[in-house]
Amino acid sequence: MMKIQWPVFFVCLFFYNIEGKGQELTDVQKKQLDAIATQDVPPGAPGIATGIVANGMIVYKKYAGFADLTDSTLISEQSRFNIASNGKQFTAFAILVLEAEKKLKLGDGVKKYLPGLFPSIKANITLKQLLTHTSGIRDVYDLCSLQGITWWKQSYNNADALALISRQQQLNFAPGSQYLYSNSNYILLSMVVEKVTGKSFVDYTNGLFKKLNMPHTSFENDYSRIRGPIARAYFNFDSWTTFKWKWNVYGDGNIFSTLADQLQWEILLQQKKTSTLWKAVLEKSQELPGKTIFKDYGYGLEFGNYKGLKYAFHEGATGAWKATVIRFPEKNISIVTLTNTGKSIPAMQTRQMADVMLQLSNDEKYFITRPERPGTFVKEEDVTGTYLTGNGFIFQFKRSDSFLYLQRSGRNDIKLEREAANIFHQVNDTDFKQEFKKNTKGEMEVTAYYVSHAPYTLTRAKTNWSGFDYRRICGIYINEETNAACSISYSANKNYEIIKNGKDTARGTLISPEKLLIDNYILKFDNSTSLAASFLLDAERIKNVKFLKVNQSPGLPDTTKVSVNDFEPFRGNWTGSLTYLDYSSGEPYTMPANITVNLLKEQGTIVLIKSYPDEPNANVVDTLNISADGKKINDVPVQSVKYFKNGDTEIITLREGTDGNDHKPASIQVSYTAGNNHFTIRKEVKFKGQTQWLQRHEYKFTSEK
């Protein structure tokens, strides 16, 4: 085995792991810290490991709860937690070590080391931009979600992640022009380390951790070989539930560590009693990169201000594993919290501990927590609708059962009540307040106040719906980079039925003629043409992902299957005519006809209410019943389901039977087609021995406006 040659500054490293008098805690402080640490650890539950380093010494540690509920193992100094994105600081540290060894430069383009990356993207992306999340590269986890993939149920590795990242033909933005957090950046950085060192990233960083005296810390690239003892992660949905960890992607996270190792790292950062070169690397790792206009993110660390104090911090979260580190360099105090319970919020708890350590006042001293005074009275019905911030954060307000509700993606609806003329608050948490007033453009704005954060404002833009065709965006769309598919069907009142990737259903709301909101996605359409041909999708960490409308959508499930959702374009009231062939005379006959289409989704039934103004005795209610497997309508096999560029949907059934006055054997085909303001039902027959199809009847409708 080749002997590892460590640089001089590693040889000169002194190890410090001292627990002593960095800062004497009072009995009151200790009790307060214990109460904060255990506030979300009830008896018999998973829990927490947390500690504080002050002036290079450990001054507080607390372990509480179970590491494994199956064998009642308690959390201890040996318990290893997945610290998730808190591992980014160590990926960045590895890059900085290689820079100090002059094996790479932060200004190098990433394609120097990964030449096959982004073959269709010409922009230069530097290692520094990867480190600071200014590269514009889309987040791999958001891309997985777009595909309908639950990433943590997979066993993907870095090669899988690279394949998905490399298929992107566009970036979120031009490199260096904006900041947007993306895990893809640090996955790529780990691969750069491998390219430069000739070692696996796990082996190389394990060598670093050994020299740092952090023997129980390691990135993991094989879930089946993770060393124990592991503090297993638990959610609570009425009972504690764990899950099998199968993920093999690393660099952005997937790093297991103990509290003891994490406190050792904090000691090293605070003491800095090392050689000049080693000290320089440690110090640089805790600073913002030079010559940058973005002051919020450095080398795997965020920077900000907490109650008037400058601090560095990072949060990590992978399922029920969560981790928080905060550092106050001017006070020489660091606090680390690791949890394995979905009930705890370490980001909040760790800052509560900082309040105790630094004797900081309550949040109200530092934030405006309520409106200054009531303003002009607003009616509840005048404030409903969708409000957005500039970066796409969304509030939706609706009235139901005489109450106003706030809706946010992924959260339960919040019931509100009036506090003053234009001020509302949450019924069961009156500190959460919403102030409504119009801005200088006449747009309604809402400002949200709370005791733990500064107020923020969202705007409901004015929109002009005059002459807008709500069906113009209907159709099937595909993103070539991910093969993600989206089917859009109009429902009513600016609402749409969505089928994602042929299986997952959702509801969409048109918040402007150009924007459709679906859960945490915003779809942006170009209204310069009568029918939409594409849209750009925005989510939290992926922007401007282009979807094109297609003829027949490749990659969707079996197109001889149908669901009640495929009949969404048919829903509503229609007026038109029926033309049928009179077999006795051989002549076509046309008469006025109307139809109302209703969908009974739970029963898988489409109700067709047909009326004939000139022959009311012929009025009838028909039903189309879809089989459980989606392959038959009224026991007739589905021949095809097609989606066209113009937004049309066509469903065809075909059966063998008899037709005509003399009941001749025939193939009988019925097609249902709906699209932009039109709907047809056509019956055609082909008698045995014939080659031509004969149109038996045709309903032609247009929608009622």
XYZ file of C-alpha atoms in Angstrom:
705
model
C 0.000 0.000 0.000
C 1.349 3.437 -0.917
C 2.165 5.556 2.100
C 0.242 8.818 2.293
C 2.542 11.834 2.269
C 0.868 14.517 4.347
C 1.991 18.122 3.866
C 4.076 19.878 6.503
C 1.187 21.767 8.017
C -0.516 18.480 8.919
C 2.583 17.232 10.676
C 2.613 20.400 12.766
C -1.015 20.075 13.800
C -1.629 19.944 17.540
C -4.713 18.115 18.711
C -6.876 19.728 21.332
C -9.855 18.049 22.897
C -10.167 19.850 26.155
C -13.138 20.116 28.451
C -12.524 22.860 30.922
C -13.033 26.449 31.934
C -13.693 28.125 28.620
C -16.620 29.944 30.227
C -18.096 29.123 33.595
C -21.822 28.460 33.415
C -24.102 29.341 36.272
C -26.529 26.788 37.672
C -29.361 28.816 36.193
C -27.759 28.698 32.734
C -27.234 24.943 32.975
C -30.877 24.390 33.874
C -32.009 26.651 31.059
C -29.792 24.834 28.553
C -31.017 21.423 29.740
C -34.632 22.548 29.368
C -34.017 23.795 25.832
C -32.137 20.638 24.804
C -34.839 18.275 26.072
C -37.955 20.293 25.192
C -38.800 17.975 22.270
C -37.607 14.710 23.810
C -40.528 13.063 25.619
C -40.044 9.748 27.465
C -39.409 6.790 25.203
C -38.526 8.949 22.187
C -35.504 9.578 19.939
C -33.647 12.718 20.813
C -30.647 14.990 20.721
C -26.924 15.472 21.221
C -25.816 19.053 21.747
C -22.749 20.860 23.011
C -21.070 24.247 23.388
C -17.433 25.238 22.894
C -16.205 28.540 24.333
C -12.646 29.850 24.089
C -11.435 26.512 22.754
C -12.956 24.382 25.504
C -16.115 22.303 25.858
C -18.310 23.991 28.470
C -21.575 22.111 27.985
C -22.787 18.751 26.615
C -26.163 17.063 26.705
C -27.386 13.708 25.418
C -31.067 12.800 25.617
C -33.374 10.235 24.050
C -32.923 6.950 22.229
C -30.566 6.164 19.373
C -32.531 3.014 18.501
C -36.035 2.278 19.746
C -35.878 -1.388 18.765
C -33.181 -2.254 21.301
C -33.562 0.790 23.618
C -30.035 2.040 22.923
C -29.608 5.531 24.345
C -27.918 8.404 22.528
C -24.323 8.720 23.768
C -20.888 10.018 22.822
C -20.531 7.061 20.452
C -23.808 7.728 18.556
C -23.261 8.672 14.910
C -25.746 11.040 13.259
C -26.167 11.939 9.608
C -25.307 15.650 9.738
C -26.412 16.113 6.103
C -25.533 19.512 4.600
C -23.376 20.426 7.594
C -20.842 18.230 5.828
C -20.420 20.856 3.111
C -17.886 22.682 5.296
C -15.642 19.595 5.133
C -15.973 19.246 1.362
C -14.972 22.901 1.104
C -12.120 22.294 3.550
C -10.792 19.482 1.332
C -10.782 21.860 -1.649
C -8.954 24.521 0.371
C -6.326 21.998 1.471
C -5.686 21.071 -2.177
C -5.476 24.768 -3.029
C -2.907 25.270 -0.279
C -0.922 22.377 -1.749
C -1.116 24.207 -5.118
C -2.890 21.255 -6.730
C -5.782 23.393 -7.918
C -6.980 26.991 -8.036
C -10.393 28.243 -7.024
C -10.560 30.149 -10.299
C -10.202 26.942 -12.318
C -13.157 25.955 -14.453
C -14.901 22.795 -13.285
C -14.657 21.359 -16.827
C -10.881 21.254 -16.402
C -11.487 18.339 -14.037
C -14.836 17.060 -15.347
C -14.584 17.645 -19.121
C -17.781 15.742 -19.954
C -19.948 18.027 -17.815
C -22.624 20.079 -19.625
C -21.718 19.420 -23.264
C -24.301 21.951 -24.460
C -23.424 24.707 -21.962
C -20.510 26.937 -22.963
C -20.371 29.204 -19.912
C -17.290 28.873 -17.699
C -18.162 27.686 -14.173
C -15.390 28.021 -11.596
C -14.682 26.030 -8.441
C -15.238 29.202 -6.440
C -18.725 29.516 -7.913
C -19.456 25.918 -6.928
C -18.283 26.605 -3.383
C -20.441 29.730 -3.030
C -23.578 28.476 -4.841
C -23.231 31.099 -7.566
C -22.715 28.596 -10.395
C -26.333 28.516 -11.604
C -26.314 24.694 -11.648
C -29.702 23.167 -10.863
C -30.201 21.191 -7.667
C -30.152 17.423 -8.256
C -32.788 16.729 -5.580
C -35.260 19.166 -7.121
C -34.599 17.520 -10.494
C -35.378 14.109 -8.976
C -38.623 15.474 -7.550
C -39.515 16.861 -10.964
C -39.185 13.322 -12.315
C -41.536 12.036 -9.625
C -38.673 10.245 -7.846
C -38.515 10.109 -4.038
C -34.738 10.366 -3.831
C -34.207 8.906 -0.361
C -35.936 5.687 -1.414
C -33.248 5.156 -4.071
C -29.670 3.874 -3.954
C -28.252 6.424 -6.374
C -24.540 7.204 -6.319
C -22.484 10.138 -7.570
C -22.353 8.723 -11.094
C -26.167 8.710 -11.184
C -26.261 12.277 -9.888
C -23.676 13.391 -12.445
C -25.683 11.826 -15.288
C -28.804 13.786 -14.318
C -26.900 17.033 -13.731
C -25.028 16.716 -17.051
C -28.262 16.328 -19.023
C -29.227 19.896 -18.173
C -29.065 22.093 -21.259
C -29.530 25.367 -19.373
C -28.517 26.842 -16.024
C -30.668 28.603 -13.465
C -28.759 31.800 -14.304
C -25.450 32.958 -15.750
C -22.540 31.814 -13.511
C -21.550 34.458 -10.995
C -24.639 36.602 -11.542
C -26.815 35.316 -8.672
C -26.776 33.183 -5.531
C -28.990 30.088 -5.254
C -28.245 27.144 -2.980
C -27.750 23.915 -4.940
C -26.532 20.574 -3.588
C -25.234 19.724 -7.064
C -22.340 22.123 -6.521
C -20.853 20.122 -3.673
C -21.418 16.762 -5.346
C -19.326 18.061 -8.240
C -16.672 19.390 -5.848
C -16.267 15.920 -4.318
C -15.641 14.566 -7.821
C -13.028 17.272 -8.422
C -11.247 16.116 -5.251
C -11.221 12.565 -6.626
C -9.835 13.736 -9.947
C -7.031 15.749 -8.336
C -6.004 13.242 -5.651
C -6.532 9.988 -7.541
C -8.346 8.651 -4.463
C -11.996 8.164 -3.679
C -13.469 11.185 -1.930
C -14.360 9.027 1.076
C -10.797 7.700 1.428
C -9.247 11.136 0.997
C -11.497 12.868 3.524
C -11.161 9.962 5.974
C -7.465 10.745 5.923
C -8.247 14.365 6.743
C -10.566 13.382 9.568
C -7.898 11.117 11.042
C -5.446 14.022 11.114
C -8.133 16.250 12.631
C -8.651 13.691 15.424
C -12.215 13.057 14.243
C -12.099 9.244 13.890
C -15.857 8.706 13.963
C -16.623 11.047 11.058
C -16.923 9.876 7.465
C -18.731 10.629 4.242
C -20.505 7.472 3.077
C -20.642 6.041 -0.451
C -22.045 2.604 0.438
C -25.046 2.529 2.761
C -24.469 -1.176 3.512
C -21.079 -0.428 5.116
C -21.874 2.531 7.393
C -20.151 2.045 10.734
C -22.222 2.061 13.893
C -23.545 2.778 16.344
C -26.053 4.839 14.351
C -28.649 7.134 15.880
C -31.501 5.986 13.655
C -33.826 8.675 12.302
C -37.480 8.636 13.375
C -40.565 10.494 12.183
C -43.709 10.646 14.267
C -47.076 10.199 12.557
C -49.037 9.184 15.683
C -46.227 6.691 16.360
C -42.472 6.613 15.882
C -41.469 5.391 12.408
C -37.983 4.878 11.011
C -36.832 4.154 7.473
C -33.990 2.355 5.736
C -31.196 4.660 4.608
C -30.129 3.658 1.068
C -28.561 6.803 -0.385
C -24.974 6.666 -1.701
C -24.469 10.212 -3.041
C -21.841 12.208 -1.122
C -20.043 15.545 -1.036
C -23.156 17.619 -0.434
C -23.996 15.591 2.668
C -24.370 11.920 3.601
C -21.752 12.307 6.309
C -22.042 10.537 9.668
C -20.410 11.919 12.778
C -20.589 12.074 16.566
C -21.097 15.114 18.749
C -17.607 14.562 20.172
C -16.042 14.807 16.703
C -18.030 17.916 15.854
C -16.983 19.617 19.078
C -13.371 18.649 18.336
C -13.694 20.537 15.030
C -15.005 23.605 16.861
C -12.054 23.447 19.277
C -9.592 23.415 16.383
C -11.307 26.372 14.741
C -11.217 28.404 17.941
C -7.699 27.591 19.198
C -5.795 27.750 15.892
C -2.593 26.681 17.700
C -0.973 25.263 14.594
C 1.671 26.004 12.000
C 1.273 29.166 9.929
C 0.101 27.325 6.821
C -2.415 25.153 8.697
C -3.713 28.192 10.539
C -4.180 30.000 7.220
C -6.333 27.164 5.826
C -8.486 27.018 8.968
C -8.958 30.780 8.978
C -9.793 30.944 5.281
C -12.408 28.208 5.703
C -14.294 30.481 8.096
C -14.267 33.587 5.920
C -16.191 34.856 2.934
C -14.294 34.472 -0.337
C -12.641 37.676 -1.442
C -13.967 39.881 -4.239
C -17.557 38.700 -4.137
C -20.779 40.688 -4.250
C -22.597 37.886 -2.425
C -22.050 38.122 1.312
C -24.260 35.287 2.551
C -22.312 32.118 1.739
C -18.671 31.099 1.902
C -16.910 27.747 2.122
C -19.783 25.514 3.210
C -20.974 28.183 5.663
C -23.677 30.822 5.739
C -23.052 34.268 7.200
C -25.473 36.648 8.820
C -26.437 38.686 11.836
C -28.166 37.301 14.916
C -29.558 39.856 17.348
C -26.871 42.369 16.490
C -23.998 39.860 16.474
C -22.147 38.619 13.402
C -22.234 34.872 13.108
C -21.585 31.926 10.786
C -23.948 28.978 10.650
C -25.286 26.053 8.666
C -28.271 23.737 8.840
C -28.419 20.128 7.723
C -31.535 18.025 7.222
C -32.033 14.577 5.745
C -35.428 13.219 6.711
C -35.629 13.152 10.499
C -31.882 13.671 10.886
C -31.166 17.344 11.461
C -28.059 19.254 12.481
C -27.224 22.855 13.279
C -23.952 24.635 13.949
C -23.668 28.323 14.832
C -20.463 30.258 15.522
C -19.991 33.698 17.055
C -16.362 34.458 16.169
C -16.230 37.737 18.109
C -17.380 35.893 21.254
C -15.399 32.710 20.473
C -18.487 30.587 21.100
C -19.785 27.696 18.976
C -22.929 25.591 19.494
C -23.630 22.260 17.774
C -26.895 20.313 17.813
C -27.554 16.882 16.258
C -30.968 15.184 16.308
C -32.616 11.975 15.107
C -36.224 13.019 15.746
C -38.693 14.627 13.376
C -40.274 16.476 16.300
C -37.304 18.711 17.111
C -36.238 21.934 15.407
C -32.496 22.255 16.110
C -32.222 25.535 14.184
C -34.504 27.126 16.775
C -33.169 25.244 19.807
C -29.542 26.069 19.040
C -30.325 29.777 18.814
C -32.266 29.582 22.068
C -29.117 28.169 23.639
C -27.152 31.086 22.175
C -29.590 33.456 23.891
C -28.722 31.808 27.214
C -24.966 31.754 26.610
C -24.788 35.345 25.376
C -27.548 36.669 27.651
C -29.519 38.036 24.708
C -32.964 39.541 25.124
C -36.143 38.140 23.576
C -36.679 38.516 19.841
C -39.042 41.467 20.076
C -36.135 43.762 20.935
C -34.518 42.956 17.568
C -37.488 42.690 15.199
C -40.590 44.675 14.374
C -43.126 42.089 15.525
C -46.422 43.870 14.888
C -47.849 46.601 12.646
C -47.292 50.140 13.921
C -50.992 51.007 13.778
C -54.219 49.821 12.078
C -54.899 51.134 8.590
C -57.816 51.321 6.186
C -60.490 48.681 6.692
C -60.385 45.761 4.248
C -63.107 43.215 3.613
C -62.112 39.571 3.784
C -63.327 38.931 0.242
C -61.089 41.794 -0.982
C -57.857 40.194 0.265
C -58.317 36.648 -1.046
C -56.006 35.427 -3.774
C -52.336 34.618 -4.317
C -49.467 36.787 -3.052
C -45.816 36.394 -4.032
C -42.393 37.687 -3.098
C -39.805 38.495 -5.728
C -38.147 35.079 -5.271
C -41.397 33.124 -5.667
C -42.413 32.545 -2.029
C -46.200 32.261 -1.957
C -49.141 32.951 0.343
C -52.686 32.086 -0.717
C -55.711 33.435 1.142
C -59.200 31.951 0.785
C -62.544 32.260 2.561
C -64.295 29.134 3.801
C -67.100 28.701 6.354
C -67.073 32.474 7.010
C -63.376 32.426 7.964
C -60.219 33.603 6.224
C -57.518 30.936 5.749
C -53.847 31.158 4.817
C -52.532 28.371 2.590
C -48.837 27.588 2.100
C -47.378 24.715 0.098
C -46.615 21.645 2.199
C -48.300 22.998 5.350
C -51.700 22.799 6.961
C -54.146 25.644 6.310
C -54.015 28.370 8.963
C -57.283 29.771 10.273
C -57.194 33.559 10.719
C -59.323 36.051 12.615
C -59.558 39.820 12.451
C -57.537 41.804 14.970
C -58.087 45.311 13.577
C -59.335 47.078 10.452
C -56.658 45.644 8.143
C -54.847 43.268 10.513
C -55.478 39.557 11.043
C -53.732 36.938 13.169
C -53.549 33.161 13.465
C -56.320 31.822 15.692
C -54.068 29.579 17.815
C -50.913 31.745 17.617
C -51.826 35.427 17.799
C -48.182 36.490 17.422
C -48.378 35.560 13.724
C -49.998 38.663 12.194
C -50.893 39.705 8.648
C -51.303 43.351 7.642
C -53.102 44.164 4.364
C -52.745 47.453 2.498
C -52.343 48.718 -1.061
C -49.025 49.909 -2.454
C -48.454 52.926 -4.695
C -49.402 50.841 -7.770
C -52.768 49.988 -6.256
C -51.738 46.363 -5.678
C -52.790 44.650 -2.462
C -49.860 43.666 -0.249
C -49.658 41.539 2.876
C -46.894 41.927 5.449
C -46.288 38.983 7.794
C -45.052 39.615 11.348
C -43.764 37.183 13.964
C -41.679 37.361 17.120
C -38.752 35.332 15.739
C -38.100 37.006 12.379
C -38.168 40.341 10.610
C -41.397 41.198 8.762
C -41.645 40.385 5.054
C -44.077 41.506 2.370
C -45.818 39.685 -0.472
C -47.769 41.278 -3.337
C -50.934 40.311 -5.184
C -50.322 41.606 -8.679
C -53.147 43.189 -10.658
C -54.146 41.055 -13.625
C -56.271 41.564 -16.705
C -58.350 38.505 -17.587
C -60.324 40.185 -20.360
C -60.660 37.850 -23.342
C -58.357 35.254 -21.811
C -58.910 31.683 -23.055
C -58.439 29.381 -20.070
C -57.988 26.340 -22.317
C -55.005 27.769 -24.226
C -52.499 26.176 -21.827
C -54.119 22.724 -21.813
C -52.109 19.819 -23.165
C -49.190 17.514 -22.499
C -45.713 18.971 -21.955
C -42.315 17.241 -21.749
C -38.943 18.372 -20.396
C -36.234 16.701 -22.500
C -33.538 17.054 -19.805
C -35.390 14.943 -17.241
C -38.155 13.272 -19.308
C -40.598 14.753 -16.818
C -44.137 15.072 -18.196
C -47.030 17.322 -17.201
C -50.639 17.060 -18.375
C -52.774 20.191 -17.877
C -56.575 20.096 -18.136
C -58.938 22.976 -17.448
C -61.409 22.540 -14.600
C -63.173 25.809 -13.747
C -62.627 29.237 -12.154
C -58.889 29.475 -12.968
C -58.389 25.927 -11.623
C -56.741 23.062 -13.476
C -56.305 19.330 -13.055
C -52.665 18.261 -13.335
C -51.189 14.830 -13.973
C -47.453 14.689 -13.312
C -45.433 11.989 -15.053
C -48.581 10.100 -15.919
C -49.384 9.100 -12.341
C -49.399 11.831 -9.706
C -52.387 14.164 -9.660
C -52.473 17.723 -8.377
C -54.498 20.899 -8.669
C -53.216 24.036 -10.317
C -54.378 27.625 -9.962
C -53.805 30.315 -12.565
C -52.523 33.290 -10.548
C -52.082 35.486 -13.622
C -52.594 34.939 -17.354
C -48.905 33.992 -17.512
C -48.408 31.960 -14.298
C -49.873 28.653 -13.120
C -49.212 27.613 -9.510
C -48.948 23.861 -8.803
C -47.889 23.040 -5.234
C -44.373 24.523 -4.977
C -43.987 24.939 -8.747
C -44.658 28.062 -10.810
C -45.245 27.499 -14.528
C -44.613 30.557 -16.712
C -46.357 30.741 -20.117
C -45.776 32.980 -23.109
C -49.056 34.676 -24.104
C -47.801 35.974 -27.444
C -49.554 33.141 -29.321
C -53.148 31.911 -29.204
C -52.105 28.484 -27.899
C -49.278 27.840 -25.476
C -46.430 25.822 -26.991
C -44.186 25.685 -23.921
C -43.684 26.865 -20.366
C -40.753 27.563 -18.032
C -40.887 25.941 -14.593
C -39.521 27.467 -11.391
C -39.123 25.705 -8.056
C -37.029 26.503 -5.004
C -33.669 25.464 -6.473
C -34.387 24.973 -10.179
C -35.328 27.839 -12.473
C -36.504 28.234 -16.080
C -36.772 24.500 -16.767
C -38.296 24.359 -20.246
C -41.247 22.093 -21.079
C -42.451 21.754 -24.681
C -45.950 20.758 -25.759
C -45.822 17.517 -27.723
C -48.003 15.467 -30.092
C -48.005 12.165 -28.287
C -46.201 12.097 -25.056
C -43.296 9.627 -24.967
C -42.431 8.092 -21.655
C -45.986 8.185 -20.290
C -47.695 4.963 -19.209
C -49.570 2.659 -21.612
C -51.602 4.892 -23.973
C -54.342 2.264 -24.256
C -55.268 3.080 -20.676
C -57.594 5.892 -19.691
C -58.500 7.535 -16.399
C -61.255 9.903 -15.442
C -58.614 12.659 -15.394
C -58.196 12.258 -19.168
C -61.760 13.568 -19.505
C -60.950 16.863 -17.733
C -60.948 18.801 -21.057
C -64.525 17.551 -21.638
C -65.920 18.847 -18.347
C -68.434 21.715 -18.506
C -71.386 22.979 -20.538
C -71.321 22.749 -24.329
C -73.653 23.844 -27.137
C -73.731 22.587 -30.710
C -75.349 20.015 -32.952
C -75.820 16.338 -33.697
C -75.467 15.064 -37.246
C -76.467 11.442 -37.807
C -76.909 9.171 -40.804
C -80.470 7.980 -41.358
C -79.994 4.404 -42.590
C -83.517 4.303 -44.051
C -83.009 7.299 -46.367
C -79.239 7.210 -46.510
C -79.250 10.971 -45.843
C -77.540 12.863 -42.999
C -79.741 14.796 -40.579
C -78.604 17.662 -38.325
C -80.335 18.961 -35.192
C -79.378 21.295 -32.315
C -77.863 19.557 -29.326
C -76.379 20.561 -25.979
C -74.357 18.567 -23.484
C -73.155 18.939 -19.910
C -70.232 16.765 -18.827
C -69.647 15.977 -15.155
C -66.908 13.807 -13.650
C -67.485 11.480 -10.711
C -63.851 10.791 -9.956
C -64.251 8.422 -7.042
C -66.554 6.194 -9.083
C -64.515 6.532 -12.289
C -67.624 7.723 -14.121
C -68.264 10.444 -16.694
C -71.849 11.717 -16.836
C -73.126 13.052 -20.197
C -76.357 15.050 -19.919
C -77.612 15.429 -23.498
C -80.478 17.731 -24.452
C -82.128 18.472 -27.818
C -83.997 21.816 -27.963
C -86.142 20.717 -30.936
C -86.851 17.234 -29.599
C -86.968 17.413 -25.772
C -88.433 13.921 -25.567
C -85.058 12.633 -26.762
C -83.192 14.198 -23.814
C -81.080 11.562 -22.096
C -78.415 11.028 -19.448
C -75.603 8.686 -20.478
C -72.700 7.460 -18.379
C -69.217 6.321 -19.321
C -67.841 3.897 -16.737
C -64.099 3.324 -16.728
C -62.858 -0.102 -15.671
C -60.526 -0.441 -12.697
C -57.549 -1.147 -14.953
C -58.376 1.790 -17.262
C -58.513 -0.412 -20.355
C -62.262 -0.308 -20.980
C -65.107 2.233 -21.143
C -68.528 0.648 -20.622
C -66.794 -2.723 -21.180
C -65.513 -1.565 -24.599
C -61.704 -1.741 -25.054
C -59.817 1.558 -25.242
C -57.955 1.706 -28.537
C -55.825 4.774 -27.840
C -55.400 7.935 -25.775
C -53.617 10.772 -27.575
C -52.522 14.307 -26.679
C -51.802 16.817 -29.434
C -49.677 19.962 -29.752
C -52.757 22.157 -30.042
C -53.940 20.979 -26.624
C -56.494 18.456 -27.899
C -57.129 15.173 -26.137
C -58.500 12.229 -28.147
C -59.841 8.989 -26.654
C -60.917 6.146 -28.972
C -62.755 2.914 -28.151
C -63.159 -0.003 -30.548
C -65.348 -3.095 -30.387
C -66.791 -5.775 -32.625
C -70.596 -5.898 -32.864
C -73.493 -5.205 -35.213
C -74.922 -2.005 -36.663
C -77.556 -0.801 -39.116
C -81.224 -1.692 -39.528
C -80.271 -5.213 -40.555
C -77.739 -5.622 -37.720
C -74.780 -6.428 -39.923
C -71.500 -7.505 -38.248
C -69.215 -4.471 -37.960
C -66.277 -2.879 -36.201
C -67.581 0.081 -34.192
C -65.277 2.943 -33.235
C -66.226 5.867 -30.980
C -63.890 8.832 -30.563
C -64.068 11.601 -27.961
C -62.043 14.705 -28.795
C -61.833 17.939 -26.795
C -59.551 20.929 -26.902
C -59.530 24.685 -27.147
C -63.258 25.583 -27.122
C -64.382 22.481 -29.045
C -65.666 18.990 -28.243
C -66.773 16.178 -30.573
C -68.138 12.670 -30.167
C -67.943 10.641 -33.359
C -69.234 7.132 -34.046
C -67.862 5.301 -37.088
C -68.560 1.770 -38.323
C -66.815 -0.552 -40.739
C -68.991 -3.402 -41.892
C -67.497 -6.850 -42.279
C -65.887 -7.256 -45.677
C -65.610 -3.482 -46.196
C -62.446 -1.349 -46.099
C -64.005 2.102 -45.573
C -65.215 3.564 -42.305
C -68.716 5.056 -42.398
C -69.572 7.966 -40.088
C -72.709 6.985 -38.172
C -73.119 10.177 -36.142
C -71.154 13.168 -34.883
C -71.760 15.575 -32.033
C -69.969 18.910 -32.497
C -69.928 21.362 -29.591
C -68.345 24.604 -28.517
C -68.024 25.645 -24.871
C -70.400 28.133 -23.269
C -68.587 31.320 -22.270
